[in-house]
Amino acid sequence: MPDDFQIFIKPVGATCNLDCSYCYYLGKKDLYPDAAPLRMADIVLERYIKQHIEASTDQKVFFSWHGGEPLLAGLDFYKKAVALQKKYLPSGRAAINGVQTNGTLLNDEWCRYFKSENFVVGISIDGPEELHNIYRLNLGGRPVFSDVMKGHDLLMKYEIPSEILCVVSSGNSGHPHEVYNFFRGTGASYITFLPLVERSHPGNTIVSDRSVKPEDFGFFLSDIFDEWIENDIGRINIQVFDEALREVFNRDHTLCIFKVDCGAVPVLEHNGDFFSCDHFVNPANLVGNIMETTISQLLKSQRQIEFGMLKSKTLPRYCLDCEVRNMCNGECPKNRFCQSPDGEPGLNYLCPGYKIFFNHCKPFIEALRLTIIRQGSSS
């Protein structure tokens, strides 16, 4: 069982108050056609909290609330969750709650509570208004940028630790400086760039027009990296850059997509169903249910272990021989649907982009490594 597991909890399943055209999770509501409205029952919530604490070996126990839109569960739901955490946490251990929201439901009441209980909030923003509103719309098809920014401003007002999650698509990938400068202007301290890759059908390699082109993603990251190095290193944390810089210290990746093997970030649906991964929530990857099997048992089950190890076992020779393999490790299995130049299956769709970016930042990484070595030898 991985010591650093993180469970994405879906308290309302795929239910959402928005209808973002690229959302990969909205369709998951079809898994539960007879269970509307979706909301985690109290008995499932308590079983989950207790089992998660028992499975965790760290002093700090991380709870990650996702959706859909997790705030639709209601504020009382989270008050109950926190009360259960306090009930079951042994002395000397603490809970850290993170919630990923579209930001449109945030208000003073939510933010006062999040501040009082030390929540960390991720908020989805794709850039300035004209870029954000391309694909992120409400159920009536109307733009939501102004509502999202009201939510973001409340997070800043209450000094709640927050992270911007930006989906990089064909709509904004050509505007790296506009996107990054906008985020800098909001006072962002943490940013994650998530590449959009949508297959038109599971059996082919054709992607949607919304999907980011691999090379565009590589240049997008490279351009922002240069600006970050020049102005913001040490001030703004950008997840993919932090992962790249782990090479300097020969540290393992913390982000699942860059780990050698995966399987440490499963999903818990509203009814207790436990799936292997957020991108593999389907009947084939249903490992079990926490009302019948504990989280510890599910994490160390042969089915979950084999799911995680399949990532490294199916890496093409082209990847094994790659000069930036340690920085990528084939990235997420959901994107490995292309053929390598020699015709071997399993190459990541984003491979050309990651090669562009990781090779672009390698000179800085090597220079930083040498500087640290020299400082160490002279001290």
Tab-separated table of N, CA, C and O in Angstrom, residues 122-214:
chain	number	residue	atom	x	y	z
A	122	GLY	N	-8.646	24.840	-4.118
A	122	GLY	CA	-8.249	24.956	-5.514
A	122	GLY	C	-9.400	25.542	-6.304
A	122	GLY	O	-10.561	25.164	-6.105
A	123	ILE	N	-9.099	26.485	-7.178
A	123	ILE	CA	-10.150	27.137	-7.969
A	123	ILE	C	-9.780	27.087	-9.444
A	123	ILE	O	-8.636	27.336	-9.824
A	124	SER	N	-10.733	26.725	-10.272
A	124	SER	CA	-10.482	26.515	-11.700
A	124	SER	C	-10.658	27.817	-12.480
A	124	SER	O	-11.758	28.376	-12.527
A	125	ILE	N	-9.567	28.272	-13.069
A	125	ILE	CA	-9.577	29.490	-13.893
A	125	ILE	C	-8.670	29.228	-15.092
A	125	ILE	O	-7.529	28.792	-14.919
A	126	ASP	N	-9.143	29.505	-16.295
A	126	ASP	CA	-8.369	29.207	-17.499
A	126	ASP	C	-7.673	30.418	-18.095
A	126	ASP	O	-7.170	30.355	-19.225
A	127	GLY	N	-7.635	31.526	-17.358
A	127	GLY	CA	-6.972	32.721	-17.861
A	127	GLY	C	-7.902	33.915	-17.777
A	127	GLY	O	-8.939	33.873	-17.092
A	128	PRO	N	-7.554	34.998	-18.458
A	128	PRO	CA	-8.425	36.176	-18.455
A	128	PRO	C	-9.780	35.873	-19.084
A	128	PRO	O	-9.983	34.817	-19.676
A	129	GLU	N	-10.692	36.804	-18.934
A	129	GLU	CA	-12.100	36.561	-19.256
A	129	GLU	C	-12.325	35.948	-20.634
A	129	GLU	O	-13.060	34.969	-20.784
A	130	GLU	N	-11.703	36.515	-21.656
A	130	GLU	CA	-11.974	36.037	-23.014
A	130	GLU	C	-11.493	34.612	-23.237
A	130	GLU	O	-12.012	33.894	-24.093
A	131	LEU	N	-10.512	34.162	-22.460
A	131	LEU	CA	-10.014	32.792	-22.574
A	131	LEU	C	-10.770	31.849	-21.647
A	131	LEU	O	-11.119	30.726	-22.030
A	132	HIS	N	-11.041	32.296	-20.449
A	132	HIS	CA	-11.769	31.462	-19.486
A	132	HIS	C	-13.151	31.096	-20.018
A	132	HIS	O	-13.617	29.955	-19.841
A	133	ASN	N	-13.819	32.049	-20.659
A	133	ASN	CA	-15.205	31.840	-21.071
A	133	ASN	C	-15.365	31.022	-22.352
A	133	ASN	O	-16.496	30.766	-22.777
A	134	ILE	N	-14.267	30.592	-22.945
A	134	ILE	CA	-14.385	29.801	-24.181
A	134	ILE	C	-15.109	28.492	-23.904
A	134	ILE	O	-16.035	28.100	-24.626
A	135	TYR	N	-14.700	27.791	-22.864
A	135	TYR	CA	-15.234	26.456	-22.592
A	135	TYR	C	-15.933	26.330	-21.242
A	135	TYR	O	-16.585	25.324	-20.983
A	136	ARG	N	-15.792	27.337	-20.378
A	136	ARG	CA	-16.364	27.222	-19.034
A	136	ARG	C	-17.650	28.051	-18.952
A	136	ARG	O	-17.611	29.278	-18.777
A	137	LEU	N	-18.796	27.364	-19.058
A	137	LEU	CA	-20.107	28.000	-19.096
A	137	LEU	C	-21.019	27.368	-18.050
A	137	LEU	O	-20.763	26.257	-17.577
A	138	ASN	N	-22.100	28.073	-17.711
A	138	ASN	CA	-23.042	27.490	-16.756
A	138	ASN	C	-24.051	26.605	-17.476
A	138	ASN	O	-23.979	26.414	-18.703
A	139	LEU	N	-25.011	26.078	-16.732
A	139	LEU	CA	-25.974	25.147	-17.328
A	139	LEU	C	-26.860	25.805	-18.378
A	139	LEU	O	-27.456	25.123	-19.211
A	140	GLY	N	-26.953	27.135	-18.338
A	140	GLY	CA	-27.720	27.854	-19.347
A	140	GLY	C	-26.893	28.298	-20.533
A	140	GLY	O	-27.391	28.990	-21.418
A	141	GLY	N	-25.609	27.915	-20.549
A	141	GLY	CA	-24.734	28.269	-21.653
A	141	GLY	C	-24.140	29.658	-21.555
A	141	GLY	O	-23.623	30.184	-22.543
A	142	ARG	N	-24.187	30.266	-20.357
A	142	ARG	CA	-23.688	31.625	-20.190
A	142	ARG	C	-22.307	31.626	-19.535
A	142	ARG	O	-22.001	30.745	-18.722
A	143	PRO	N	-21.493	32.617	-19.841
A	143	PRO	CA	-20.148	32.713	-19.248
A	143	PRO	C	-20.214	32.893	-17.738
A	143	PRO	O	-21.182	33.443	-17.198
A	144	VAL	N	-19.169	32.449	-17.048
A	144	VAL	CA	-19.184	32.493	-15.581
A	144	VAL	C	-17.962	33.206	-15.001
A	144	VAL	O	-17.765	33.193	-13.783
A	145	PHE	N	-17.159	33.843	-15.856
A	145	PHE	CA	-15.907	34.426	-15.387
A	145	PHE	C	-16.100	35.375	-14.210
A	145	PHE	O	-15.368	35.307	-13.213
A	146	SER	N	-17.087	36.264	-14.294
A	146	SER	CA	-17.267	37.254	-13.226
A	146	SER	C	-17.616	36.575	-11.909
A	146	SER	O	-17.143	36.989	-10.836
A	147	ASP	N	-18.414	35.514	-11.952
A	147	ASP	CA	-18.767	34.783	-10.733
A	147	ASP	C	-17.542	34.075	-10.149
A	147	ASP	O	-17.354	34.029	-8.931
A	148	VAL	N	-16.734	33.512	-11.026
A	148	VAL	CA	-15.523	32.818	-10.578
A	148	VAL	C	-14.577	33.793	-9.893
A	148	VAL	O	-14.017	33.499	-8.824
A	149	MET	N	-14.398	34.967	-10.481
A	149	MET	CA	-13.460	35.934	-9.905
A	149	MET	C	-13.980	36.516	-8.592
A	149	MET	O	-13.185	36.858	-7.713
A	150	LYS	N	-15.301	36.601	-8.439
A	150	LYS	CA	-15.847	37.008	-7.140
A	150	LYS	C	-15.454	35.982	-6.073
A	150	LYS	O	-15.081	36.332	-4.955
A	151	GLY	N	-15.544	34.703	-6.451
A	151	GLY	CA	-15.130	33.650	-5.544
A	151	GLY	C	-13.649	33.714	-5.235
A	151	GLY	O	-13.231	33.577	-4.070
A	152	HIS	N	-12.848	33.944	-6.256
A	152	HIS	CA	-11.403	34.056	-6.054
A	152	HIS	C	-11.056	35.225	-5.141
A	152	HIS	O	-10.207	35.115	-4.243
A	153	ASP	N	-11.720	36.354	-5.362
A	153	ASP	CA	-11.449	37.538	-4.538
A	153	ASP	C	-11.813	37.285	-3.078
A	153	ASP	O	-11.147	37.807	-2.164
A	154	LEU	N	-12.844	36.492	-2.831
A	154	LEU	CA	-13.201	36.155	-1.459
A	154	LEU	C	-12.123	35.293	-0.810
A	154	LEU	O	-11.800	35.466	0.370
A	155	LEU	N	-11.560	34.358	-1.577
A	155	LEU	CA	-10.462	33.544	-1.046
A	155	LEU	C	-9.288	34.429	-0.643
A	155	LEU	O	-8.657	34.211	0.398
A	156	MET	N	-8.995	35.430	-1.466
A	156	MET	CA	-7.902	36.350	-1.156
A	156	MET	C	-8.257	37.213	0.055
A	156	MET	O	-7.418	37.461	0.932
A	157	LYS	N	-9.501	37.673	0.121
A	157	LYS	CA	-9.944	38.528	1.226
A	157	LYS	C	-9.786	37.814	2.570
A	157	LYS	O	-9.327	38.409	3.555
A	158	TYR	N	-10.144	36.525	2.597
A	158	TYR	CA	-10.073	35.770	3.845
A	158	TYR	C	-8.717	35.090	4.041
A	158	TYR	O	-8.539	34.355	5.006
A	159	GLU	N	-7.804	35.361	3.135
A	159	GLU	CA	-6.439	34.819	3.210
A	159	GLU	C	-6.456	33.301	3.338
A	159	GLU	O	-5.746	32.693	4.152
A	160	ILE	N	-7.275	32.680	2.507
A	160	ILE	CA	-7.366	31.224	2.462
A	160	ILE	C	-6.327	30.696	1.477
A	160	ILE	O	-6.274	31.156	0.329
A	161	PRO	N	-5.466	29.774	1.873
A	161	PRO	CA	-4.491	29.209	0.933
A	161	PRO	C	-5.210	28.637	-0.280
A	161	PRO	O	-6.138	27.835	-0.137
A	162	SER	N	-4.803	29.074	-1.456
A	162	SER	CA	-5.526	28.663	-2.660
A	162	SER	C	-4.565	28.383	-3.802
A	162	SER	O	-3.431	28.864	-3.819
A	163	GLU	N	-5.046	27.608	-4.736
A	163	GLU	CA	-4.265	27.236	-5.921
A	163	GLU	C	-5.149	27.374	-7.151
A	163	GLU	O	-6.312	26.940	-7.139
A	164	ILE	N	-4.611	27.972	-8.186
A	164	ILE	CA	-5.348	28.077	-9.454
A	164	ILE	C	-5.057	26.853	-10.298
A	164	ILE	O	-3.897	26.489	-10.506
A	165	LEU	N	-6.106	26.205	-10.765
A	165	LEU	CA	-5.975	25.109	-11.720
A	165	LEU	C	-6.408	25.620	-13.087
A	165	LEU	O	-7.555	26.021	-13.265
A	166	CYS	N	-5.485	25.610	-14.021
A	166	CYS	CA	-5.745	26.118	-15.373
A	166	CYS	C	-5.679	24.974	-16.376
A	166	CYS	O	-4.640	24.315	-16.511
A	167	VAL	N	-6.781	24.724	-17.052
A	167	VAL	CA	-6.795	23.729	-18.122
A	167	VAL	C	-6.214	24.370	-19.377
A	167	VAL	O	-6.695	25.417	-19.838
A	168	VAL	N	-5.179	23.759	-19.923
A	168	VAL	CA	-4.529	24.281	-21.132
A	168	VAL	C	-5.125	23.567	-22.332
A	168	VAL	O	-4.953	22.357	-22.508
A	169	SER	N	-5.828	24.325	-23.144
A	169	SER	CA	-6.554	23.783	-24.288
A	169	SER	C	-6.091	24.480	-25.561
A	169	SER	O	-5.204	25.331	-25.536
A	170	SER	N	-6.741	24.155	-26.665
A	170	SER	CA	-6.444	24.862	-27.909
A	170	SER	C	-6.883	26.320	-27.809
A	170	SER	O	-6.392	27.171	-28.552
A	171	GLY	N	-7.780	26.602	-26.872
A	171	GLY	CA	-8.293	27.960	-26.732
A	171	GLY	C	-7.328	28.928	-26.096
A	171	GLY	O	-7.331	30.125	-26.421
A	172	ASN	N	-6.494	28.460	-25.157
A	172	ASN	CA	-5.587	29.385	-24.470
A	172	ASN	C	-4.107	29.061	-24.629
A	172	ASN	O	-3.259	29.830	-24.177
A	173	SER	N	-3.778	27.943	-25.266
A	173	SER	CA	-2.374	27.533	-25.352
A	173	SER	C	-1.517	28.488	-26.175
A	173	SER	O	-0.294	28.525	-26.009
A	174	GLY	N	-2.145	29.257	-27.037
A	174	GLY	CA	-1.390	30.222	-27.838
A	174	GLY	C	-1.161	31.543	-27.135
A	174	GLY	O	-0.596	32.472	-27.735
A	175	HIS	N	-1.552	31.630	-25.863
A	175	HIS	CA	-1.453	32.892	-25.127
A	175	HIS	C	-0.760	32.704	-23.774
A	175	HIS	O	-1.318	33.082	-22.728
A	176	PRO	N	0.429	32.124	-23.755
A	176	PRO	CA	1.072	31.841	-22.458
A	176	PRO	C	1.325	33.072	-21.611
A	176	PRO	O	1.113	33.052	-20.395
A	177	HIS	N	1.768	34.157	-22.231
A	177	HIS	CA	2.110	35.359	-21.463
A	177	HIS	C	0.852	36.028	-20.911
A	177	HIS	O	0.839	36.487	-19.760
A	178	GLU	N	-0.209	36.068	-21.723
A	178	GLU	CA	-1.451	36.664	-21.246
A	178	GLU	C	-2.008	35.863	-20.066
A	178	GLU	O	-2.455	36.440	-19.070
A	179	VAL	N	-1.971	34.524	-20.189
A	179	VAL	CA	-2.484	33.671	-19.110
A	179	VAL	C	-1.662	33.862	-17.843
A	179	VAL	O	-2.209	34.105	-16.757
A	180	TYR	N	-0.338	33.790	-17.975
A	180	TYR	CA	0.512	33.860	-16.789
A	180	TYR	C	0.476	35.246	-16.137
A	180	TYR	O	0.387	35.365	-14.911
A	181	ASN	N	0.522	36.270	-16.952
A	181	ASN	CA	0.486	37.621	-16.388
A	181	ASN	C	-0.848	37.906	-15.709
A	181	ASN	O	-0.900	38.643	-14.702
A	182	PHE	N	-1.915	37.325	-16.230
A	182	PHE	CA	-3.206	37.476	-15.562
A	182	PHE	C	-3.172	36.824	-14.186
A	182	PHE	O	-3.612	37.418	-13.188
A	183	PHE	N	-2.649	35.606	-14.115
A	183	PHE	CA	-2.574	34.917	-12.831
A	183	PHE	C	-1.676	35.667	-11.847
A	183	PHE	O	-1.997	35.767	-10.659
A	184	ARG	N	-0.576	36.189	-12.340
A	184	ARG	CA	0.305	36.985	-11.475
A	184	ARG	C	-0.449	38.188	-10.921
A	184	ARG	O	-0.297	38.544	-9.749
A	185	GLY	N	-1.268	38.785	-11.756
A	185	GLY	CA	-2.026	39.965	-11.338
A	185	GLY	C	-3.082	39.664	-10.292
A	185	GLY	O	-3.507	40.567	-9.556
A	186	THR	N	-3.510	38.401	-10.210
A	186	THR	CA	-4.504	38.029	-9.195
A	186	THR	C	-3.864	37.784	-7.835
A	186	THR	O	-4.576	37.585	-6.845
A	187	GLY	N	-2.536	37.770	-7.803
A	187	GLY	CA	-1.840	37.468	-6.548
A	187	GLY	C	-1.662	35.989	-6.309
A	187	GLY	O	-1.396	35.567	-5.173
A	188	ALA	N	-1.769	35.183	-7.370
A	188	ALA	CA	-1.661	33.729	-7.231
A	188	ALA	C	-0.300	33.329	-6.678
A	188	ALA	O	0.736	33.866	-7.083
A	189	SER	N	-0.311	32.363	-5.763
A	189	SER	CA	0.926	31.809	-5.220
A	189	SER	C	1.177	30.392	-5.715
A	189	SER	O	2.325	29.933	-5.734
A	190	TYR	N	0.100	29.696	-6.102
A	190	TYR	CA	0.206	28.313	-6.572
A	190	TYR	C	-0.612	28.158	-7.855
A	190	TYR	O	-1.784	28.548	-7.898
A	191	ILE	N	0.011	27.572	-8.863
A	191	ILE	CA	-0.657	27.385	-10.154
A	191	ILE	C	-0.383	25.979	-10.661
A	191	ILE	O	0.760	25.498	-10.593
A	192	THR	N	-1.415	25.336	-11.162
A	192	THR	CA	-1.273	24.047	-11.839
A	192	THR	C	-1.793	24.186	-13.258
A	192	THR	O	-2.890	24.714	-13.470
A	193	PHE	N	-0.995	23.721	-14.214
A	193	PHE	CA	-1.419	23.705	-15.612
A	193	PHE	C	-1.759	22.270	-15.997
A	193	PHE	O	-0.917	21.375	-15.915
A	194	LEU	N	-3.007	22.065	-16.398
A	194	LEU	CA	-3.498	20.733	-16.729
A	194	LEU	C	-3.794	20.659	-18.226
A	194	LEU	O	-4.700	21.341	-18.707
A	195	PRO	N	-3.042	19.859	-18.995
A	195	PRO	CA	-3.271	19.798	-20.436
A	195	PRO	C	-4.572	19.074	-20.775
A	195	PRO	O	-4.888	18.027	-20.194
A	196	LEU	N	-5.332	19.632	-21.698
A	196	LEU	CA	-6.582	19.007	-22.126
A	196	LEU	C	-6.312	18.036	-23.269
A	196	LEU	O	-5.828	18.433	-24.336
A	197	VAL	N	-6.618	16.775	-23.031
A	197	VAL	CA	-6.493	15.743	-24.063
A	197	VAL	C	-7.795	14.960	-24.084
A	197	VAL	O	-8.113	14.243	-23.136
A	198	GLU	N	-8.557	15.118	-25.149
A	198	GLU	CA	-9.836	14.432	-25.302
A	198	GLU	C	-9.796	13.542	-26.539
A	198	GLU	O	-9.592	14.037	-27.643
A	199	ARG	N	-9.973	12.267	-26.352
A	199	ARG	CA	-10.069	11.368	-27.513
A	199	ARG	C	-11.504	11.355	-28.025
A	199	ARG	O	-12.460	11.343	-27.247
A	200	SER	N	-11.636	11.374	-29.342
A	200	SER	CA	-12.983	11.359	-29.917
A	200	SER	C	-13.667	10.020	-29.689
A	200	SER	O	-14.894	9.932	-29.651
A	201	HIS	N	-12.872	8.957	-29.513
A	201	HIS	CA	-13.403	7.624	-29.225
A	201	HIS	C	-12.297	6.822	-28.567
A	201	HIS	O	-11.124	6.944	-28.956
A	202	PRO	N	-12.624	5.998	-27.569
A	202	PRO	CA	-11.581	5.249	-26.860
A	202	PRO	C	-10.708	4.378	-27.762
A	202	PRO	O	-9.573	4.074	-27.418
A	203	GLY	N	-11.212	4.012	-28.915
A	203	GLY	CA	-10.456	3.092	-29.768
A	203	GLY	C	-9.572	3.736	-30.813
A	203	GLY	O	-8.939	3.036	-31.603
A	204	ASN	N	-9.507	5.078	-30.865
A	204	ASN	CA	-8.673	5.695	-31.890
A	204	ASN	C	-7.750	6.749	-31.301
A	204	ASN	O	-7.776	7.019	-30.105
A	205	THR	N	-6.950	7.342	-32.164
A	205	THR	CA	-5.966	8.340	-31.713
A	205	THR	C	-6.366	9.761	-32.088
A	205	THR	O	-5.566	10.684	-31.954
A	206	ILE	N	-7.584	9.940	-32.565
A	206	ILE	CA	-8.052	11.267	-32.960
A	206	ILE	C	-8.509	12.022	-31.705
A	206	ILE	O	-9.226	11.474	-30.866
A	207	VAL	N	-8.063	13.257	-31.564
A	207	VAL	CA	-8.456	14.062	-30.412
A	207	VAL	C	-9.407	15.172	-30.852
A	207	VAL	O	-9.494	15.507	-32.033
A	208	SER	N	-10.098	15.751	-29.899
A	208	SER	CA	-11.055	16.818	-30.182
A	208	SER	C	-10.330	18.099	-30.578
A	208	SER	O	-9.137	18.276	-30.310
A	209	ASP	N	-11.077	18.999	-31.199
A	209	ASP	CA	-10.522	20.307	-31.569
A	209	ASP	C	-10.154	21.118	-30.327
A	209	ASP	O	-9.315	22.011	-30.406
A	210	ARG	N	-10.799	20.815	-29.206
A	210	ARG	CA	-10.485	21.536	-27.967
A	210	ARG	C	-9.124	21.132	-27.397
A	210	ARG	O	-8.505	21.891	-26.652
A	211	SER	N	-8.691	19.926	-27.713
A	211	SER	CA	-7.456	19.399	-27.121
A	211	SER	C	-6.260	20.267	-27.487
A	211	SER	O	-6.160	20.781	-28.604
A	212	VAL	N	-5.334	20.386	-26.546
A	212	VAL	CA	-4.110	21.132	-26.813
A	212	VAL	C	-3.210	20.295	-27.716
A	212	VAL	O	-3.116	19.069	-27.564
A	213	LYS	N	-2.567	20.927	-28.673
A	213	LYS	CA	-1.595	20.228	-29.501
A	213	LYS	C	-0.319	20.027	-28.681
A	213	LYS	O	0.085	20.917	-27.926
A	214	PRO	N	0.311	18.857	-28.803
A	214	PRO	CA	1.479	18.566	-27.966
A	214	PRO	C	2.559	19.646	-28.018
A	214	PRO	O	3.050	20.108	-26.977
